PDB file of C-alpha atoms in Angstrom:
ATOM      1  CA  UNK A   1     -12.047 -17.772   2.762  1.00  0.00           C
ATOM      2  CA  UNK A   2      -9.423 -19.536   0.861  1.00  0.00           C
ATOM      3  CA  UNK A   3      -6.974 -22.086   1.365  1.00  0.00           C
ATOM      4  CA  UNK A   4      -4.014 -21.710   2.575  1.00  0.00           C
ATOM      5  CA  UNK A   5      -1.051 -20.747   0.662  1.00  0.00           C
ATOM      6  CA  UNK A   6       2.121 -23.547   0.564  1.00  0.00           C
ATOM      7  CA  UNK A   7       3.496 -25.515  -1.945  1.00  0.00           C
ATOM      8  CA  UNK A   8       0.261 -27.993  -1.639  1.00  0.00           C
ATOM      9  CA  UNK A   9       0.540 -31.368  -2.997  1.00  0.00           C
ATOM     10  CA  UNK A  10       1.945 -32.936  -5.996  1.00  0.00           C
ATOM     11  CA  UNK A  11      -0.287 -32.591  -9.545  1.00  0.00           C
ATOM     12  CA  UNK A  12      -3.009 -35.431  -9.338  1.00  0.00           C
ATOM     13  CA  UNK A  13      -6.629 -35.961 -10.848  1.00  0.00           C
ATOM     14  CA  UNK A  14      -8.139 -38.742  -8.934  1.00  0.00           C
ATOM     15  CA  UNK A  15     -11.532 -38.442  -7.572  1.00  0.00           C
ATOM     16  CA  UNK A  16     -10.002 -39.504  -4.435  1.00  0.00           C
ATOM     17  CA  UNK A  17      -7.303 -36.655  -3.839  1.00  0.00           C
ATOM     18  CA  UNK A  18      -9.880 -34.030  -4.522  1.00  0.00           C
ATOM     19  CA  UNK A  19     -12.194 -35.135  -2.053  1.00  0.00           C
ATOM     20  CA  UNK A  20      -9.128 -35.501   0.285  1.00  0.00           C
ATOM     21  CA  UNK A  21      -8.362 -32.288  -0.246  1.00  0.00           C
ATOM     22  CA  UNK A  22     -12.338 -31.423   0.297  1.00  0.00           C
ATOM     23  CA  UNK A  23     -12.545 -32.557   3.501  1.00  0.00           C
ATOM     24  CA  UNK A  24      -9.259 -31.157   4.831  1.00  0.00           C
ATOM     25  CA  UNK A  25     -10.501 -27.788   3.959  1.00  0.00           C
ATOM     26  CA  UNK A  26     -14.279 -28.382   5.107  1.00  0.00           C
ATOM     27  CA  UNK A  27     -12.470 -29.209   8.456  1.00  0.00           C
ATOM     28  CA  UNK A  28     -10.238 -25.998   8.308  1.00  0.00           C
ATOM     29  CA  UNK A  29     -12.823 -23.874   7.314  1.00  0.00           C
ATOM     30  CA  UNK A  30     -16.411 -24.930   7.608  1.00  0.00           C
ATOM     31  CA  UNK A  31     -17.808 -26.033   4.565  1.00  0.00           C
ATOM     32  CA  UNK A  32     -19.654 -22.727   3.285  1.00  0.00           C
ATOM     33  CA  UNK A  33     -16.468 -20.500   3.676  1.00  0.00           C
ATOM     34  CA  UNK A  34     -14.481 -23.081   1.127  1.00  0.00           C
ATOM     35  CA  UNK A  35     -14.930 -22.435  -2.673  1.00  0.00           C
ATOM     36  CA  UNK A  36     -14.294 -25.230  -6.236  1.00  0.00           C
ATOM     37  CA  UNK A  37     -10.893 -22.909  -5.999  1.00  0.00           C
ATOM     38  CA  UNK A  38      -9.695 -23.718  -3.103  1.00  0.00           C
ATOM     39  CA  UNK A  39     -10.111 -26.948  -3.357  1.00  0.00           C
ATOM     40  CA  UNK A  40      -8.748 -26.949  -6.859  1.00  0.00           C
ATOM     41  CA  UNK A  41      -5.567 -25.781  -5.258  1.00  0.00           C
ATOM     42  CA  UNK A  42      -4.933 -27.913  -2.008  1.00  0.00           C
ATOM     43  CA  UNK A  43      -5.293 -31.014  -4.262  1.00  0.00           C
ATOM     44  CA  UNK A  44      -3.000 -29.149  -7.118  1.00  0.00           C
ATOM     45  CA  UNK A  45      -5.650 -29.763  -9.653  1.00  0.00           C
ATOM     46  CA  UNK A  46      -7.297 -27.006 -11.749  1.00  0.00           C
ATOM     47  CA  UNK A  47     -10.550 -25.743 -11.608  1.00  0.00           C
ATOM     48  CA  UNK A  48     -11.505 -27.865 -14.403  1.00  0.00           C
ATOM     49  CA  UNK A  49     -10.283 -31.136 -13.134  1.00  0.00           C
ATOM     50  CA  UNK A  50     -12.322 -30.751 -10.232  1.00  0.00           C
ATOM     51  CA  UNK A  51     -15.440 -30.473 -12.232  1.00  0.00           C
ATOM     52  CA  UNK A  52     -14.371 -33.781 -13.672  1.00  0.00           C
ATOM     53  CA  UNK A  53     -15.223 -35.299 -10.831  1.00  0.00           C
ATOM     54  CA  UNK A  54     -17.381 -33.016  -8.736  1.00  0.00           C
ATOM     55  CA  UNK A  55     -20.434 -31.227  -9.993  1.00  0.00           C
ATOM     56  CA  UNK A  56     -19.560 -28.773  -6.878  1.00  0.00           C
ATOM     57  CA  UNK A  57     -18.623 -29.328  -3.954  1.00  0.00           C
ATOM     58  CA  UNK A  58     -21.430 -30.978  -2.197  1.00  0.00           C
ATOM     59  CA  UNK A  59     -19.991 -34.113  -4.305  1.00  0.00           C
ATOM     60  CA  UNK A  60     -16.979 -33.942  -2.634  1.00  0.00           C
ATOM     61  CA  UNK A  61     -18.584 -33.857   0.846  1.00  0.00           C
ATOM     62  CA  UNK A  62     -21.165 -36.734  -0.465  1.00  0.00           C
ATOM     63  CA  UNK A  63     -18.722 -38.942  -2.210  1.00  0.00           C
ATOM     64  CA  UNK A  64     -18.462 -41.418   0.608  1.00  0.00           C
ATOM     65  CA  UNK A  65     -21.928 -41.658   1.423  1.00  0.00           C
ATOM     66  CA  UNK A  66     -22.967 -41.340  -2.560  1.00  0.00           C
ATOM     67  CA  UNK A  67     -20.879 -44.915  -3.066  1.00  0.00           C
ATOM     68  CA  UNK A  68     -23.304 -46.436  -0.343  1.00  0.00           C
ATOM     69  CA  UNK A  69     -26.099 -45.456  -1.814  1.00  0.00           C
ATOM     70  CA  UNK A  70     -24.720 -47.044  -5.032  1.00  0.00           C
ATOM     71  CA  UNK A  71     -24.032 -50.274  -3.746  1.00  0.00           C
ATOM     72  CA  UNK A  72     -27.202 -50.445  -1.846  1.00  0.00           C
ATOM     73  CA  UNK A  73     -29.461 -50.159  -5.044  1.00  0.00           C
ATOM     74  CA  UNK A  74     -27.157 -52.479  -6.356  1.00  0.00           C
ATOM     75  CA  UNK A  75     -27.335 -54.986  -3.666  1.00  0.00           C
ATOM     76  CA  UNK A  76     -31.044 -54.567  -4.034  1.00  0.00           C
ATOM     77  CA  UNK A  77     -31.622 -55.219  -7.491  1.00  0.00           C
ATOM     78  CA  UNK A  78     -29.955 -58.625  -7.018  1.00  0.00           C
ATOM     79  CA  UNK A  79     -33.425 -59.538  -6.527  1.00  0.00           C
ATOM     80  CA  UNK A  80     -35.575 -62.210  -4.616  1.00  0.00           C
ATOM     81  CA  UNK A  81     -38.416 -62.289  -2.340  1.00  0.00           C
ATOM     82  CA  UNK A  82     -39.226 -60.419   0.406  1.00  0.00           C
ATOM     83  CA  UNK A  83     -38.367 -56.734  -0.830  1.00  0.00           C
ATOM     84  CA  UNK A  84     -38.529 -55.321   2.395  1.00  0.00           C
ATOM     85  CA  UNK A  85     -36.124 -57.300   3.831  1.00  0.00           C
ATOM     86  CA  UNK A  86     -33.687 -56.905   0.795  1.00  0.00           C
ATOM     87  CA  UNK A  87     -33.854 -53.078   1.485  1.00  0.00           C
ATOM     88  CA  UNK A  88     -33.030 -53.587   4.863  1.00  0.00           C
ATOM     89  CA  UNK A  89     -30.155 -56.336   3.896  1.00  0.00           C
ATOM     90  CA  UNK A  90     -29.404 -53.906   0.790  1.00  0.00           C
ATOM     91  CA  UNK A  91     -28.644 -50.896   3.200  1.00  0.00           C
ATOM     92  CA  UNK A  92     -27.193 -53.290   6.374  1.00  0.00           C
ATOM     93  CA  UNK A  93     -24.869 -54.367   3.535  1.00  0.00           C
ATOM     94  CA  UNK A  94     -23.573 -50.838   1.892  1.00  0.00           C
ATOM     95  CA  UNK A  95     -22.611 -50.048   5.208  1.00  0.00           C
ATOM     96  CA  UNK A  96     -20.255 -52.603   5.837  1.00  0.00           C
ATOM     97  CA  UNK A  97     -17.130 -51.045   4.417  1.00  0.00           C
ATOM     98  CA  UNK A  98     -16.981 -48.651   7.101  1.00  0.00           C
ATOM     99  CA  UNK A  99     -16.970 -51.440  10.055  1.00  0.00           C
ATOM    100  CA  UNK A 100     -17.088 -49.441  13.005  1.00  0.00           C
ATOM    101  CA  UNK A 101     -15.517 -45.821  11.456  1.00  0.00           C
ATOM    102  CA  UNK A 102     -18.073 -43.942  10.067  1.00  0.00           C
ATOM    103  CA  UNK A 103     -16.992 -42.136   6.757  1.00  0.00           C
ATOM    104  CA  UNK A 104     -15.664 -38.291   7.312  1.00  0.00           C
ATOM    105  CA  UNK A 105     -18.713 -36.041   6.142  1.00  0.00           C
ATOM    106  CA  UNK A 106     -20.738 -38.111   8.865  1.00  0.00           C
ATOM    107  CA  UNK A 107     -18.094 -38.284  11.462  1.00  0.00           C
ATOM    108  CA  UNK A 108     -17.100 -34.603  11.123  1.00  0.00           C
ATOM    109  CA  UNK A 109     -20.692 -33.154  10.141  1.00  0.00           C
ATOM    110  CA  UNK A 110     -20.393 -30.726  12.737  1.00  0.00           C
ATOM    111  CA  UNK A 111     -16.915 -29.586  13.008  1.00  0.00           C
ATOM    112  CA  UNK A 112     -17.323 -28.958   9.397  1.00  0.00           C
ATOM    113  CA  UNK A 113     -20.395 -27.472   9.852  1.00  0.00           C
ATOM    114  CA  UNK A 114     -21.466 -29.760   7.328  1.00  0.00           C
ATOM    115  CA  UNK A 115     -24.559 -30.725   8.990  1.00  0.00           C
ATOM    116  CA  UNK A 116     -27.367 -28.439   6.890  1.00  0.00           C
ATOM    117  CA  UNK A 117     -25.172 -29.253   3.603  1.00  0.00           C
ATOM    118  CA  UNK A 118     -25.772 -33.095   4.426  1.00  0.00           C
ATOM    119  CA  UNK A 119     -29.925 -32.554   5.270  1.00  0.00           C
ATOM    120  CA  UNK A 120     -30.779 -30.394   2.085  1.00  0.00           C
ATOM    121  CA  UNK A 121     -28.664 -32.950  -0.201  1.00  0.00           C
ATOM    122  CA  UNK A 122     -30.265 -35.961   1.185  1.00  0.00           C
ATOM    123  CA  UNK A 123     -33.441 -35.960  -0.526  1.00  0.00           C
ATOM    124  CA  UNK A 124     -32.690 -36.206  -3.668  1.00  0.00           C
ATOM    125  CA  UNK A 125     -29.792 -38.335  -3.196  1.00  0.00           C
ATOM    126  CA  UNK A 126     -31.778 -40.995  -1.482  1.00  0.00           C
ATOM    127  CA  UNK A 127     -34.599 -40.517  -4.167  1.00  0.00           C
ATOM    128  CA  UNK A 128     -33.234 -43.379  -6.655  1.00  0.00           C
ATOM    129  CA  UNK A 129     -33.316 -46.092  -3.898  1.00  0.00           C
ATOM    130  CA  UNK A 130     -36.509 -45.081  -2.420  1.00  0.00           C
ATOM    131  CA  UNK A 131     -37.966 -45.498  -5.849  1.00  0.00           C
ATOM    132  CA  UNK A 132     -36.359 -48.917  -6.953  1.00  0.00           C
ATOM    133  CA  UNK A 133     -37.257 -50.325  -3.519  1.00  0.00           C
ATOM    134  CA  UNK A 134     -40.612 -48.716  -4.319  1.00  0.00           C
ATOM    135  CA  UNK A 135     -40.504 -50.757  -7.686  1.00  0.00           C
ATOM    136  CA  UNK A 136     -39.889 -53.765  -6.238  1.00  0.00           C
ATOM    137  CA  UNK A 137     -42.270 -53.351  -3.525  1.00  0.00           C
ATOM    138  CA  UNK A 138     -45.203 -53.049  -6.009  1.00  0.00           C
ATOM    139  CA  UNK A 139     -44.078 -56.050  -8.349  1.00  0.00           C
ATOM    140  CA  UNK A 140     -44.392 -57.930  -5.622  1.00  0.00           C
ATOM    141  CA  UNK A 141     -47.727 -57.253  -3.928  1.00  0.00           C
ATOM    142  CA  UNK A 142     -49.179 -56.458  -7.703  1.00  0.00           C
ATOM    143  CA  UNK A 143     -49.598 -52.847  -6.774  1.00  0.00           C
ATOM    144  CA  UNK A 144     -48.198 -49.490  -8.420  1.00  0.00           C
ATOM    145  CA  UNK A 145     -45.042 -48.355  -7.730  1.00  0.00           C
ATOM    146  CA  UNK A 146     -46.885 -44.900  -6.348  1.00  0.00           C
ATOM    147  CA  UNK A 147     -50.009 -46.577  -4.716  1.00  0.00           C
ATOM    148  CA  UNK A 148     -49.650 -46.648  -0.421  1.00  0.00           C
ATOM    149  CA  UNK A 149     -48.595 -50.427  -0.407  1.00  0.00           C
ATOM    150  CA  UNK A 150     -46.028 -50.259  -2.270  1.00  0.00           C
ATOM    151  CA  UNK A 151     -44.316 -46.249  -1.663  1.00  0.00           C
ATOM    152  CA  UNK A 152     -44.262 -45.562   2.026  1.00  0.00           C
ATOM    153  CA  UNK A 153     -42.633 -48.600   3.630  1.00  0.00           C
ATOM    154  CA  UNK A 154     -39.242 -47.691   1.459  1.00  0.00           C
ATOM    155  CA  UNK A 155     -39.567 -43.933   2.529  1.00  0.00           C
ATOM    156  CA  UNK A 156     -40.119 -44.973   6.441  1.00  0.00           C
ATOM    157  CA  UNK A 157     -37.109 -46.960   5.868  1.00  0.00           C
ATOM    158  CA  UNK A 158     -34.722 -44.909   3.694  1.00  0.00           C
ATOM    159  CA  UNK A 159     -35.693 -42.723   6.519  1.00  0.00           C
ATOM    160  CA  UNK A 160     -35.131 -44.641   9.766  1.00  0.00           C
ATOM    161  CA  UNK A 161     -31.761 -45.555   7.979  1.00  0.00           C
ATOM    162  CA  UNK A 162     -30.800 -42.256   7.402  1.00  0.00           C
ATOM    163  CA  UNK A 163     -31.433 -41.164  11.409  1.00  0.00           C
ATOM    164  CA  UNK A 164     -29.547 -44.705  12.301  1.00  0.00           C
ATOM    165  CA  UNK A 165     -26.315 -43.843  10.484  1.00  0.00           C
ATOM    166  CA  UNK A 166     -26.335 -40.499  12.007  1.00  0.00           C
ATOM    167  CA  UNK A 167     -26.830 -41.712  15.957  1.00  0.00           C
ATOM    168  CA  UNK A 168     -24.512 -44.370  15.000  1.00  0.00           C
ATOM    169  CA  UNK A 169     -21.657 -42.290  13.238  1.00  0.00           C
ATOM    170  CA  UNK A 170     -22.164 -40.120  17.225  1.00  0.00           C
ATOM    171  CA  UNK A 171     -22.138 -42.752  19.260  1.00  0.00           C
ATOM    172  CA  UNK A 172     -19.106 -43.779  21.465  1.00  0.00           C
ATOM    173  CA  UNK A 173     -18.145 -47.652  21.675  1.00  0.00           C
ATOM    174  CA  UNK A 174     -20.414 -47.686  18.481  1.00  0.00           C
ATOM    175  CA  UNK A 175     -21.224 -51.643  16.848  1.00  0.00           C
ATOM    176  CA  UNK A 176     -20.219 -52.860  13.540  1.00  0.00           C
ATOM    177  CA  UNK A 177     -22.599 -50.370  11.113  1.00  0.00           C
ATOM    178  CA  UNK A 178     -24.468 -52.907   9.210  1.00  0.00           C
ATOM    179  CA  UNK A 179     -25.331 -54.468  12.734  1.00  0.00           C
ATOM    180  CA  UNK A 180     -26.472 -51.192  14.086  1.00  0.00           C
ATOM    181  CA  UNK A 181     -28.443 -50.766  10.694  1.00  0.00           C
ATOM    182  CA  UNK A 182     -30.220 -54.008  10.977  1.00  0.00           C
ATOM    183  CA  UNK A 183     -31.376 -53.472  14.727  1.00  0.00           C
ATOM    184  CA  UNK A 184     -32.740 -50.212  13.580  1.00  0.00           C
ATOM    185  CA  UNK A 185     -34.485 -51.030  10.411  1.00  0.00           C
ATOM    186  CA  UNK A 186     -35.972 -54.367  11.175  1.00  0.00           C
ATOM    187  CA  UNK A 187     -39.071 -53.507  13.445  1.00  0.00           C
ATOM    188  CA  UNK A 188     -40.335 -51.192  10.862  1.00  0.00           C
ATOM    189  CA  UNK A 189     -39.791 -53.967   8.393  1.00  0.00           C
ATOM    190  CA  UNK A 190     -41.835 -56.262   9.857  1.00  0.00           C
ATOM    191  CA  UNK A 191     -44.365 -53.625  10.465  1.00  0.00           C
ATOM    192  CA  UNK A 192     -44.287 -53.361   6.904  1.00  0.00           C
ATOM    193  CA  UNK A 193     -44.863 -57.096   6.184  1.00  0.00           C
ATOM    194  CA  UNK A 194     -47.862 -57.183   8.491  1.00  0.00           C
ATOM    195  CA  UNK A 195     -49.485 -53.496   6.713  1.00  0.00           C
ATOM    196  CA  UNK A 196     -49.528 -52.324  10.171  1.00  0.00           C
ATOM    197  CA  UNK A 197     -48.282 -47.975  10.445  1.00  0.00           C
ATOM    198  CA  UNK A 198     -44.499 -48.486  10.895  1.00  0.00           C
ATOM    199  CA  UNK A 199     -44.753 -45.891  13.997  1.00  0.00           C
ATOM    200  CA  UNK A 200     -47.340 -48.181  15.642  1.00  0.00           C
TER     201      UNK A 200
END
């Protein structure tokens, strides 16, 4: 399906009018009936310029959540001690930008029917951080970044985090994000520090 026909919006090339324009049609739409055309066209843009900033589309519905991910490996590789509980504060503190209004492609998921688009991507979106908190992890309990003590607590919690956001992005009367993200995240932290199974 494309978009629909009208004089659109003036020429632009920001990152941020093409994922405006994204999101609009995801909502219109549903994401798998919107094409790099249409969106090429509701944010006056060619197809060209779009790929400037998007690899495809899924970019467009992960650019939001893509700058979080950013800025928690960032936040995490300001280094210290305790590398569990920088991942935790690392994450807790990507999410603050978004206060209590969760970002579109999370807010929206379903009436976009964005909700498969968001599963399959995660993975290997989430990969980086799970492997520099994995890193860190194993520098600091001498172990290899691979080896059980240093790999699964970042996974469990990349995890958990992930299943947070989305009951928080749902949840009416929701807390500040990086408060719901802390509650969440620390119990399997201090699992972590005390080797016990984060389930347990």
């Amino acid at each position: 399906m494309t978009a629909k026909k009208g004089p659109g919006r003036p020429r632009a090339s920001s990152a941020a009018t093409i994922h405006e324009a994204a999101l609009e049609l995801f909502l219109e739409h549903g994401y798998d009936a919107v094409s790099v055309d249409d969106i090429a066209r509701r944010a006056g843009v060619s197809r060209g310029t779009v790929f400037t900033y998007c690899d495809s589309k899924a970019d467009a519905l992960w650019v939001e959540l893509d700058a979080a991910i950013a800025r928690a490996g960032a936040a995490l590789d300001a280094g210290g001690p305790d590398a569990v509980g920088r991942l935790v504060a690392a994450i807790a503190r990507a999410v603050e930008p978004w206060n209590a209004t969760p970002p579109t492609a999370l807010r929206d998921a379903r009436a976009m029917r964005a909700e498969e688009a968001l599963r399959d991507g995660a993975p290997a979106r989430l990969q980086p951080l799970v492997e520099r908190a994995a890193l860190a992890l194993a520098l600091e309990r001498d172990a290899l970044p691979e080896s059980v003590d240093a790999a699964v607590a970042p996974v469990a919690i990349v995890a958990a985090a992930c299943a947070a956001l989305v009951a928080w992005a749902s949840t009416p009367g929701r807390p500040r994000a990086a408060d719901a993200m802390r509650a969440a995240l620390e119990p399997i932290a201090a699992a972590s520090r005390l080797g016990n199974d984060p389930r347990g």
